[in-house]
Coordinates of C-alpha atoms and ligand atoms in Angstrom, one line a residue:
M18 CA 44.5 10.2 -31.4
I19 CA 47.3 7.8 -32.8
N20 CA 45.4 4.5 -34.3
I21 CA 48.4 2.3 -33.4
K22 CA 47.1 -1.5 -34.3
E23 CA 46.4 0.5 -38.2
E24 CA 49.8 1.8 -38.2
I25 CA 50.8 -1.9 -37.0
A26 CA 48.1 -3.9 -39.8
N27 CA 49.1 -0.9 -42.1
S28 CA 52.9 -2.2 -42.3
I29 CA 51.4 -5.6 -42.2
A30 CA 49.7 -5.6 -44.5
K31 CA 52.6 -4.2 -47.0
T32 CA 54.7 -7.2 -46.5
V33 CA 51.6 -9.8 -47.4
N34 CA 49.2 -7.3 -49.3
L35 CA 46.1 -8.7 -48.2
D36 CA 43.5 -6.5 -46.2
E37 CA 45.3 -4.1 -43.5
K38 CA 41.8 -3.9 -42.1
E39 CA 41.1 -7.4 -41.8
L40 CA 44.6 -7.5 -40.3
A41 CA 43.8 -5.4 -37.7
N42 CA 41.4 -7.5 -36.7
Y43 CA 43.4 -10.0 -35.9
I44 CA 45.7 -7.9 -33.7
E45 CA 45.4 -8.6 -29.2
I46 CA 46.2 -7.9 -26.6
P47 CA 49.3 -9.8 -25.0
P48 CA 48.0 -10.5 -21.6
N49 CA 50.9 -9.8 -20.6
S50 CA 53.4 -7.0 -22.2
D51 CA 57.2 -9.0 -22.1
L52 CA 55.2 -10.9 -25.3
G53 CA 54.7 -6.2 -26.1
D54 CA 52.0 -3.9 -26.2
Y55 CA 50.5 -5.8 -29.4
A56 CA 50.7 -9.2 -31.3
F57 CA 49.9 -10.3 -34.5
P58 CA 48.8 -14.0 -35.0
C59 CA 50.4 -15.1 -37.2
F60 CA 48.5 -18.7 -36.9
K61 CA 45.5 -16.2 -38.3
L62 CA 46.8 -16.4 -41.7
A63 CA 48.4 -19.7 -42.3
K64 CA 45.5 -20.9 -44.3
E65 CA 45.2 -18.1 -47.0
L66 CA 49.1 -17.9 -47.0
K67 CA 49.4 -22.2 -46.9
K68 CA 52.5 -22.0 -45.3
A69 CA 53.1 -22.5 -41.0
P70 CA 52.4 -19.6 -38.7
P71 CA 56.8 -19.9 -37.5
M72 CA 57.4 -19.3 -41.1
I73 CA 54.9 -17.2 -41.3
A74 CA 56.9 -14.8 -38.3
N75 CA 59.5 -14.6 -40.2
E76 CA 59.3 -13.7 -43.4
I77 CA 57.3 -10.8 -42.2
K78 CA 59.6 -10.0 -39.1
E79 CA 62.6 -9.9 -42.7
K80 CA 60.4 -8.0 -44.8
I81 CA 58.8 -5.1 -42.1
V82 CA 59.4 -1.6 -42.3
I83 CA 58.1 0.4 -38.7
D84 CA 58.3 3.9 -37.7
E85 CA 60.3 3.7 -35.0
N86 CA 58.3 7.6 -33.6
I87 CA 55.1 5.4 -32.9
L88 CA 57.3 1.1 -32.6
E89 CA 60.3 0.2 -30.9
K90 CA 60.8 -2.7 -32.2
V91 CA 59.1 -6.0 -33.3
E92 CA 59.8 -9.8 -32.2
I93 CA 59.2 -13.2 -33.3
Q94 CA 58.1 -15.9 -30.6
G95 CA 56.2 -19.1 -31.6
G96 CA 54.1 -18.1 -34.5
Y97 CA 53.8 -14.0 -32.9
L98 CA 55.1 -11.4 -33.8
N99 CA 55.4 -9.1 -30.8
F100 CA 54.7 -5.5 -31.5
Y101 CA 56.5 -3.1 -29.1
V102 CA 55.3 0.3 -28.2
N103 CA 56.9 3.5 -28.4
K104 CA 56.3 4.3 -24.7
Q105 CA 57.3 8.2 -24.6
M106 CA 55.8 8.9 -27.9
L107 CA 52.4 6.7 -25.9
A108 CA 52.3 9.1 -23.0
K109 CA 52.6 11.8 -25.5
E110 CA 49.6 11.2 -27.2
V111 CA 47.0 9.8 -24.6
L112 CA 48.3 12.8 -22.3
T113 CA 47.9 15.6 -25.5
E114 CA 44.6 14.3 -25.5
L115 CA 43.9 14.8 -22.2
D116 CA 44.8 18.2 -22.2
N117 CA 42.2 18.9 -25.4
K118 CA 39.5 17.5 -24.4
K119 CA 39.4 16.6 -19.9
E120 CA 36.9 14.8 -19.1
K121 CA 35.5 14.6 -22.3
F122 CA 38.7 12.7 -23.2
G123 CA 37.6 8.7 -24.3
S124 CA 34.8 10.0 -25.8
V125 CA 33.5 9.9 -29.5
N126 CA 30.8 11.1 -30.9
I127 CA 30.4 6.6 -33.3
G128 CA 26.7 7.5 -32.2
E129 CA 26.2 11.0 -34.4
G130 CA 22.7 12.0 -33.3
K131 CA 21.4 8.6 -34.0
N132 CA 18.7 7.7 -31.4
V133 CA 19.0 5.2 -28.4
V134 CA 15.1 4.9 -26.8
I135 CA 16.3 3.0 -23.3
D136 CA 13.5 1.1 -20.8
Y137 CA 15.2 0.7 -18.1
S138 CA 12.8 0.7 -13.9
S139 CA 10.3 0.4 -15.2
P140 CA 8.0 -0.6 -11.0
N141 CA 5.0 -1.1 -10.6
I142 CA 3.6 1.4 -9.9
A143 CA 1.1 1.0 -6.5
K144 CA 3.3 -2.5 -5.7
P145 CA 6.7 -1.7 -3.6
F146 CA 9.9 -1.0 -5.9
H147 CA 11.4 -4.1 -5.8
I148 CA 15.4 -4.3 -5.8
G149 CA 14.9 -6.2 -9.1
H150 CA 14.2 -3.4 -10.5
L151 CA 17.3 -1.1 -8.3
R152 CA 19.3 -4.0 -11.2
S153 CA 17.1 -1.9 -14.0
T154 CA 17.6 1.2 -12.9
V155 CA 21.8 1.0 -12.7
I156 CA 22.2 -0.5 -15.7
G157 CA 19.9 1.1 -17.7
G158 CA 21.2 5.1 -16.5
A159 CA 24.5 3.7 -17.7
L160 CA 24.2 2.6 -20.7
Y161 CA 21.9 6.2 -21.2
K162 CA 24.9 7.9 -20.0
I163 CA 27.8 4.8 -22.2
Y164 CA 25.3 6.2 -25.1
K165 CA 25.5 9.5 -24.6
F166 CA 29.5 10.0 -24.5
L167 CA 29.5 8.1 -28.2
G168 CA 27.7 11.0 -29.3
Y169 CA 24.6 8.8 -29.4
N170 CA 21.2 10.6 -28.3
S171 CA 20.0 8.6 -25.3
V172 CA 15.9 9.0 -24.7
G173 CA 15.4 7.4 -21.3
I174 CA 11.3 5.4 -21.5
N175 CA 10.4 4.9 -17.8
Y176 CA 7.1 2.7 -18.5
L177 CA 5.6 2.6 -15.7
G178 CA 3.4 0.2 -14.8
D179 CA 0.8 2.5 -13.9
W180 CA -1.9 0.2 -14.8
G181 CA -3.5 -3.5 -13.5
I182 CA -4.9 -4.9 -10.9
Q183 CA -3.0 -3.7 -8.2
F184 CA -4.9 -0.7 -8.8
G185 CA -8.1 -2.1 -7.8
K186 CA -6.1 -3.8 -4.7
V187 CA -5.4 -0.7 -3.4
M188 CA -8.4 1.4 -3.7
T189 CA -10.4 -1.0 -1.6
G190 CA -8.1 -2.3 0.2
L191 CA -8.1 2.4 1.3
E192 CA -12.0 1.8 1.6
L193 CA -11.4 -1.5 4.0
W194 CA -9.0 -0.4 5.9
K195 CA -8.6 3.8 5.4
D196 CA -8.9 4.3 9.1
E197 CA -6.2 1.9 10.4
Y198 CA -3.9 4.2 7.7
D199 CA -2.1 7.1 7.7
L200 CA -2.1 8.7 4.8
S201 CA -1.8 12.8 5.1
N202 CA 1.3 12.7 4.7
N203 CA 1.3 11.9 1.0
T204 CA 3.9 9.0 1.6
I205 CA 3.6 5.7 -0.1
D206 CA 4.3 3.7 2.3
A207 CA 1.3 3.5 4.2
V208 CA 0.1 2.7 0.0
L209 CA 2.6 -0.7 0.1
K210 CA 1.5 -1.9 2.9
I211 CA -2.5 -1.3 2.3
Y212 CA -0.9 -3.7 -0.7
V213 CA 0.8 -6.4 0.5
R214 CA -1.9 -6.4 2.8
F215 CA -4.9 -7.0 1.1
S216 CA -2.2 -9.7 -1.5
K217 CA -1.9 -11.4 1.7
E218 CA -5.8 -12.1 3.0
E219 CA -6.8 -12.2 -0.3
K220 CA -5.2 -15.7 -0.9
E221 CA -8.0 -17.4 1.5
K222 CA -11.5 -14.5 1.2
P223 CA -11.6 -14.9 -2.8
E224 CA -14.7 -12.3 -2.5
M225 CA -11.8 -9.9 -1.6
T226 CA -10.0 -10.1 -5.3
D227 CA -13.4 -10.2 -6.7
M228 CA -14.0 -5.9 -4.9
A229 CA -10.6 -6.1 -6.2
R230 CA -11.3 -6.2 -9.9
Q231 CA -14.9 -4.5 -10.0
A232 CA -12.7 -1.2 -8.4
F233 CA -10.2 -1.2 -10.9
K234 CA -13.4 -1.9 -13.3
K235 CA -14.1 0.8 -12.1
L236 CA -11.2 2.8 -13.3
E237 CA -10.6 1.1 -17.2
D238 CA -14.3 2.2 -17.5
G239 CA -13.4 5.8 -16.4
D240 CA -15.0 6.1 -13.0
K241 CA -14.0 9.4 -12.4
Q242 CA -13.4 9.0 -8.3
A243 CA -11.7 6.0 -8.7
L244 CA -8.6 8.7 -11.9
E245 CA -8.6 10.4 -9.0
T246 CA -7.3 8.3 -6.9
W247 CA -5.3 6.5 -9.7
K248 CA -3.6 10.0 -10.3
W249 CA -3.3 10.1 -6.9
L250 CA -1.3 6.6 -6.0
R251 CA 0.6 7.3 -9.2
E252 CA 1.4 10.9 -8.4
I253 CA 2.7 10.1 -4.9
S254 CA 4.5 7.0 -6.0
L255 CA 6.5 9.4 -8.6
A256 CA 7.5 11.7 -6.3
N257 CA 9.0 8.5 -4.1
Y258 CA 10.6 7.2 -7.2
E259 CA 12.0 10.8 -7.7
K260 CA 13.6 10.3 -4.4
T261 CA 16.3 7.3 -5.4
Y262 CA 16.2 8.2 -9.0
K263 CA 18.0 12.0 -8.1
L264 CA 20.8 9.9 -6.0
L265 CA 21.5 7.2 -8.3
N266 CA 21.7 10.1 -11.1
A267 CA 19.3 8.0 -13.2
K268 CA 17.8 10.7 -15.7
F269 CA 14.5 9.8 -18.0
D270 CA 13.1 11.6 -21.0
S271 CA 9.5 10.1 -20.7
Y272 CA 7.7 8.4 -18.2
N273 CA 4.8 7.3 -20.8
G274 CA 3.8 4.0 -19.0
E275 CA 0.6 1.4 -19.9
A276 CA -1.7 3.8 -18.6
Y277 CA -0.3 6.0 -21.9
Y278 CA -1.0 3.8 -24.3
N279 CA -4.9 2.3 -22.8
D280 CA -6.7 4.3 -25.1
K281 CA -4.3 3.8 -28.1
M282 CA -4.6 0.1 -28.2
D283 CA -7.1 -0.6 -30.9
K284 CA -5.1 1.3 -33.4
V285 CA -2.4 -1.7 -33.4
V286 CA -5.0 -4.5 -33.2
E287 CA -6.9 -3.3 -36.2
E288 CA -3.7 -3.2 -37.9
L289 CA -2.5 -7.2 -36.7
E290 CA -6.2 -7.8 -38.1
Q291 CA -5.7 -6.7 -41.3
K292 CA -2.2 -8.0 -42.2
G293 CA -4.0 -11.8 -40.9
L294 CA -1.7 -11.4 -37.9
L295 CA -4.6 -12.4 -35.4
K296 CA -6.0 -15.9 -35.3
D297 CA -8.8 -17.0 -32.2
S298 CA -8.4 -18.8 -30.1
Q299 CA -10.9 -20.4 -27.4
G300 CA -12.0 -17.3 -27.3
A301 CA -9.3 -15.5 -27.5
K302 CA -7.1 -13.2 -29.6
I303 CA -3.8 -14.5 -30.4
V304 CA -0.9 -14.3 -32.4
D305 CA 0.3 -18.0 -33.7
L306 CA 4.3 -18.6 -33.7
E307 CA 5.0 -22.1 -33.4
E308 CA 6.8 -21.9 -36.5
F309 CA 9.4 -19.7 -34.8
D310 CA 9.1 -22.2 -32.0
M311 CA 7.5 -19.9 -29.2
P312 CA 3.0 -19.8 -27.1
P313 CA 1.2 -18.0 -28.9
C314 CA 1.4 -14.3 -28.7
I315 CA -1.6 -13.1 -27.1
I316 CA -2.9 -10.1 -28.1
I317 CA -6.5 -10.2 -26.0
T318 CA -7.3 -12.5 -23.6
S319 CA -10.4 -14.8 -23.6
A320 CA -12.2 -12.0 -21.3
G321 CA -11.9 -9.7 -23.9
T322 CA -9.5 -7.6 -23.1
T323 CA -6.1 -6.3 -24.2
I324 CA -2.6 -7.0 -21.9
Y325 CA 1.0 -6.7 -21.8
A326 CA 2.2 -7.5 -25.1
T327 CA -0.7 -5.4 -26.2
R328 CA 0.5 -1.7 -24.6
D329 CA 4.1 -3.0 -25.3
L330 CA 3.4 -3.5 -29.2
T331 CA 1.4 -0.4 -28.9
S332 CA 3.6 1.5 -26.9
L333 CA 7.3 0.3 -29.6
E334 CA 5.2 1.6 -32.5
D335 CA 5.0 4.5 -31.1
R336 CA 8.9 4.8 -29.8
I337 CA 9.0 3.8 -33.8
N338 CA 7.0 7.2 -34.7
K339 CA 8.9 9.4 -32.6
Y340 CA 12.4 8.5 -32.6
D341 CA 12.9 6.2 -35.8
F342 CA 15.0 4.8 -33.8
E343 CA 18.5 2.5 -34.4
K344 CA 18.2 0.5 -31.1
A345 CA 15.6 0.0 -28.9
L346 CA 16.7 -0.9 -25.5
Y347 CA 14.4 -3.0 -23.5
V348 CA 16.9 -3.0 -19.3
V349 CA 14.3 -5.6 -17.9
G350 CA 14.7 -8.5 -16.1
N351 CA 15.2 -12.0 -17.2
E352 CA 12.2 -14.3 -16.2
Q353 CA 10.4 -11.2 -19.4
Q354 CA 12.9 -13.4 -22.0
L355 CA 10.0 -14.9 -24.4
H356 CA 7.9 -11.6 -23.6
F357 CA 10.4 -9.9 -25.3
K358 CA 11.3 -12.4 -27.9
Q359 CA 7.2 -13.0 -28.4
V360 CA 7.4 -8.9 -29.1
F361 CA 10.0 -8.6 -31.1
K362 CA 8.7 -11.2 -33.7
V363 CA 5.2 -9.9 -34.0
L364 CA 6.8 -6.8 -34.7
E365 CA 8.3 -8.2 -37.6
L366 CA 5.7 -10.3 -38.9
M367 CA 3.7 -6.9 -38.7
G368 CA 6.3 -5.9 -41.9
Y369 CA 8.6 -3.2 -39.0
E370 CA 11.7 -5.2 -39.9
K371 CA 14.7 -2.8 -39.9
Y372 CA 12.8 -1.9 -36.3
A373 CA 12.9 -5.4 -35.0
K374 CA 16.4 -6.6 -36.1
R375 CA 16.6 -3.1 -33.3
C376 CA 15.0 -4.1 -30.7
E377 CA 16.9 -5.6 -27.7
H378 CA 16.3 -7.2 -24.6
I379 CA 19.3 -6.7 -22.3
P380 CA 18.3 -8.9 -19.5
F381 CA 20.1 -9.4 -16.4
G382 CA 20.3 -11.2 -13.5
L383 CA 18.9 -12.0 -9.7
V384 CA 19.5 -10.5 -6.6
V385 CA 20.5 -12.4 -3.8
D386 CA 22.4 -13.6 -0.5
K387 CA 26.4 -14.7 -0.3
D388 CA 24.5 -17.8 0.5
G389 CA 23.1 -17.5 -3.1
E390 CA 19.7 -17.2 -2.0
K391 CA 17.5 -14.4 -4.0
I392 CA 16.6 -11.5 -1.0
G393 CA 13.4 -10.0 0.0
S394 CA 11.7 -14.4 -1.4
R395 CA 12.7 -15.4 1.7
K396 CA 10.0 -13.4 4.0
G397 CA 7.9 -12.2 1.3
N398 CA 8.3 -8.6 1.5
S399 CA 10.1 -7.0 -0.6
V400 CA 13.4 -5.1 0.8
L401 CA 12.6 -1.6 -1.1
L402 CA 15.6 0.5 -2.8
E403 CA 14.8 4.2 -0.9
D404 CA 16.1 2.2 2.6
I405 CA 19.0 -0.3 0.2
L406 CA 20.5 3.5 0.0
N407 CA 20.1 5.0 3.3
E408 CA 21.5 1.9 4.6
A409 CA 24.3 2.5 2.7
I410 CA 24.9 5.5 3.3
E411 CA 24.5 5.4 7.2
K412 CA 27.2 1.4 7.1
V413 CA 29.2 4.6 5.6
K414 CA 28.3 7.5 8.0
N415 CA 29.9 5.1 10.8
I416 CA 32.4 3.7 9.3
I417 CA 33.6 8.0 7.9
N418 CA 32.8 8.9 11.9
E419 CA 35.3 6.0 13.5
K420 CA 37.9 6.4 11.1
N421 CA 37.6 10.7 10.0
P422 CA 35.3 11.4 12.1
D423 CA 36.4 15.0 10.6
L424 CA 36.2 14.8 7.7
P425 CA 33.7 18.3 6.5
D426 CA 31.4 17.2 3.9
K427 CA 30.6 13.9 6.2
D428 CA 26.5 13.9 5.1
E429 CA 28.0 14.5 1.6
V430 CA 30.7 11.6 1.0
A431 CA 28.6 8.8 3.1
R432 CA 25.9 9.4 0.3
K433 CA 28.5 9.4 -2.6
V434 CA 30.2 6.3 -1.0
G435 CA 27.5 4.9 0.0
V436 CA 25.3 4.7 -3.4
G437 CA 27.8 4.5 -4.6
A438 CA 28.8 1.4 -3.3
I439 CA 25.4 -0.1 -4.9
I440 CA 26.0 0.8 -8.0
F441 CA 29.0 -0.2 -8.2
N442 CA 28.4 -3.8 -6.6
D443 CA 25.9 -4.4 -9.0
L444 CA 27.5 -3.2 -12.3
S445 CA 30.5 -5.6 -11.8
N446 CA 29.7 -8.3 -13.1
S447 CA 28.3 -9.4 -16.5
R448 CA 24.3 -8.3 -15.8
I449 CA 23.3 -12.1 -16.7
K450 CA 25.5 -13.6 -13.8
D451 CA 23.0 -12.8 -10.3
E452 CA 24.0 -9.8 -8.1
I453 CA 25.7 -11.2 -4.5
F454 CA 24.6 -8.4 -2.6
D455 CA 26.7 -8.7 1.0
W456 CA 27.4 -5.3 3.3
D457 CA 31.0 -5.9 4.6
M458 CA 31.7 -7.2 0.5
L459 CA 30.4 -4.4 -1.4
L460 CA 31.4 -1.6 1.8
N461 CA 35.3 -3.4 1.9
F462 CA 37.5 0.1 0.7
Q463 CA 40.4 -2.7 -0.5
G464 CA 38.3 -4.8 -2.1
E465 CA 36.8 -4.3 -5.6
T466 CA 34.3 -2.3 -5.0
G467 CA 33.0 1.4 -5.5
P468 CA 34.7 2.5 -2.5
Y469 CA 38.1 0.8 -3.7
I470 CA 38.1 3.6 -6.4
Q471 CA 36.6 6.7 -5.1
Y472 CA 39.1 5.8 -2.8
I473 CA 41.7 6.3 -5.2
Y474 CA 40.4 9.5 -6.8
V475 CA 41.2 10.5 -4.0
R476 CA 44.4 9.9 -4.0
T477 CA 45.0 11.6 -6.4
N478 CA 43.1 14.4 -5.9
S479 CA 45.3 15.1 -2.2
V480 CA 48.8 13.8 -4.0
L481 CA 47.7 17.4 -6.7
T482 CA 47.0 19.3 -3.7
K483 CA 49.6 18.4 -1.3
A484 CA 51.7 19.7 -4.3
G485 CA 50.0 23.0 -5.2
Y486 CA 50.0 21.2 -8.0
T487 CA 47.7 23.2 -11.3
P488 CA 47.9 21.2 -14.0
S489 CA 50.4 22.3 -16.7
I490 CA 51.6 20.4 -20.4
K491 CA 53.8 22.6 -21.2
D492 CA 56.0 21.0 -18.2
V493 CA 55.8 17.5 -19.6
D494 CA 58.6 15.4 -20.1
F495 CA 56.9 13.2 -21.3
S496 CA 60.3 10.4 -21.2
K497 CA 59.6 10.4 -17.6
V498 CA 56.5 8.1 -17.7
T499 CA 58.1 5.8 -19.7
E500 CA 59.0 2.8 -16.3
K501 CA 56.3 0.2 -16.4
E502 CA 54.1 0.9 -14.5
A503 CA 53.6 4.4 -15.7
F504 CA 53.6 2.9 -19.2
D505 CA 50.4 0.6 -17.5
I506 CA 48.6 3.4 -16.8
I507 CA 49.6 5.7 -20.3
K508 CA 48.1 2.1 -22.1
L509 CA 44.8 2.0 -20.3
L510 CA 44.8 5.2 -20.4
Y511 CA 44.6 4.9 -24.3
S512 CA 42.3 2.3 -24.5
F513 CA 39.9 4.0 -22.2
S514 CA 38.0 4.7 -25.7
D515 CA 37.5 2.0 -26.5
V516 CA 36.5 0.2 -23.3
A517 CA 33.3 2.2 -23.8
I518 CA 32.7 1.8 -27.1
Q519 CA 33.3 -1.9 -26.1
A520 CA 30.1 -1.2 -23.5
A521 CA 28.0 0.0 -25.9
A522 CA 28.8 -3.0 -28.0
K523 CA 27.3 -5.4 -25.5
N524 CA 25.0 -3.1 -23.6
E525 CA 27.6 -4.5 -20.9
P526 CA 28.5 -1.6 -18.0
S527 CA 30.9 -4.2 -15.9
V528 CA 33.4 -3.4 -19.3
I529 CA 34.1 -0.3 -17.6
S530 CA 33.4 -1.0 -13.9
R531 CA 36.7 -4.2 -14.8
Y532 CA 38.5 -1.8 -16.8
L533 CA 38.2 1.8 -13.2
I534 CA 39.2 -1.8 -11.5
D535 CA 42.9 -2.1 -14.0
L536 CA 43.6 1.8 -13.9
S537 CA 43.0 2.4 -9.5
Q538 CA 45.0 -0.5 -9.1
A539 CA 47.4 0.5 -12.1
F540 CA 47.9 3.4 -9.9
S541 CA 48.3 2.1 -6.9
N542 CA 51.3 -0.1 -8.6
Y543 CA 52.6 3.3 -9.5
Y544 CA 51.9 5.4 -6.4
N545 CA 53.4 2.7 -5.1
Q546 CA 57.2 1.7 -6.9
Y547 CA 57.7 5.4 -6.7
H548 CA 57.7 8.8 -5.0
I549 CA 55.4 11.4 -6.3
L550 CA 56.2 14.2 -4.8
T551 CA 60.7 14.6 -5.7
D552 CA 63.5 16.8 -5.2
D553 CA 63.8 16.8 -8.9
K554 CA 60.9 18.9 -11.3
A555 CA 61.2 17.5 -14.3
I556 CA 60.2 14.2 -12.1
Q557 CA 57.6 15.4 -10.4
D558 CA 55.9 17.3 -12.3
A559 CA 55.6 14.4 -15.0
R560 CA 54.5 12.1 -12.8
L561 CA 52.0 15.0 -11.5
Y562 CA 50.7 15.2 -15.2
L563 CA 49.8 11.5 -15.1
T564 CA 48.6 11.0 -11.8
Y565 CA 45.5 14.3 -13.1
A566 CA 44.9 12.7 -15.9
V567 CA 43.8 9.3 -14.0
G568 CA 41.6 10.8 -12.2
I569 CA 40.0 12.4 -14.2
V570 CA 39.2 9.5 -16.2
L571 CA 39.0 7.6 -12.9
K572 CA 36.0 10.7 -12.7
T573 CA 34.6 10.1 -16.1
G574 CA 34.4 6.7 -15.9
A575 CA 32.7 6.0 -12.3
E576 CA 29.9 8.9 -13.6
L577 CA 29.5 6.2 -17.0
L578 CA 28.3 3.8 -13.8
G579 CA 26.3 6.7 -12.2
M580 CA 28.5 7.0 -9.0
E581 CA 30.0 10.8 -8.4
M582 CA 33.3 11.2 -6.8
P583 CA 34.0 12.4 -3.0
D584 CA 36.7 15.2 -3.5
R585 CA 38.0 13.9 0.2
M586 CA 36.9 11.1 2.6
Ligands
LIG25 N1 6.6 -3.3 -15.4 C1 7.2 -4.6 -15.6 C2 7.6 -5.3 -15.0 O1 8.6 -4.5 -13.4 C3 8.7 -3.8 -16.3 C4 8.1 -3.6 -17.9 C5 9.2 -3.4 -18.8 N2 9.2 -2.2 -20.1 C6 8.2 -3.0 -21.2 N3 8.5 -2.4 -22.1 N4 7.4 -3.9 -20.7 O2 7.7 -6.1 -14.5

């Protein structure tokens, strides 16, 4: 597709004798399209040209030669040059490209197959899957798809917390209370109950903690029975998570978690030793990071055991070897900021500067209710992810039964809308902000929500169905979609690729959520203003094609976030 910024920069470059790329970087999109579709802020050149911005604007305006097929006109407004795009040209460019690429519209190959490793979800097995893991799963899942869309090879890693004292607790609890819980159905409900009960009771009975430690030690020492139980716990937990992952469209290429690295850490510890990075400190072995204003990174505790950081370093080295990654992203809550800073620094000190620079912690905020209170913390009980998703589906089903009881495929629609609402809510603001979890808000069909986007998508579909329309670009007269409201849509479609690129550059799926809201609202404006179905066939064909295009891009964009679009609702 045509690159309008480049075209403009090219024309300006010829008048001022400056670098085209630099000029292109300055070009802005005005907040209000009355001020043009693109604007060049001349004050950016004031220093270089030693002139006042309005004067620069005048001089450029006088000399500039524009291709009228691309730009309708240039105007001066203060120190800005405002460029107005030829509407018919852009409509043709965008819709023809869409016709060529269909659901691939907007995708580009800037990744060229380079590997982006995304560590996400990564729950702790045998502990409740906390709502915080929902955020990691949803944000990481979206990044996975966005990078893929941009030609990268996404590698999803679920770095399971499948080793640790929690297994000692559950195993001890299993022994103590085996008659009280029904474990025959192989679900994790009982396991989680045992974990929660154990954690509560051990507060009063410290000897229970000792028992848990011993049980875990048995596991660490390779006791056969303990290993069997561990394996079983891991299996039923994974089977349970899978259901949730399926609902969320989260994909993983590896489930190598902490346990996988158990027997691989010696090598890394040795390497640290050899490189002179390890220091003894009160019986522990650490990497001193004082010089970098950080507390030491503990590698071996005073009890002689390895810890979280040791395993993360080991897995990082493994990821370097296996994937030679372009980026390694860790989608983990904000509270682990220091941990990752330390681990990446140690990696750098080990001599892997190149890869250390490619590592990035992708933090996110808490999930809070509308009063700002952390969800799940009040009563000390965690909210199970699966329960939340099922509740969302149930709520949507109730709404459907009330408003549209004859809808076909009710269950499927409820699933797509319920889960979509949860996903979109999670991704609708910049990730570092706390997510407000409020049922009324996230299910509001008129708000800036997942259901709203799905509703607009369904509306595009129903218009096409009603018209019995088969999209055909050959029948489109591009001059018929140049009204302001139509052109707003065309411009948004044109920017879709950039939006995806930006989302990846910032590792911020909310860039796409915002875009989907804008596109939905733009279509809604258009739809309210003009009759898509009219007597004039040429007008109708053009409007229908535009409607079709909006539907495709809404669907593609929503799928990048992990949502699914219903055909009806
Ligand atoms: N299991 C950890 C937790 O739930 C998250 C793991 C994140 N990934 C990593 N490589 N450390 O807190």
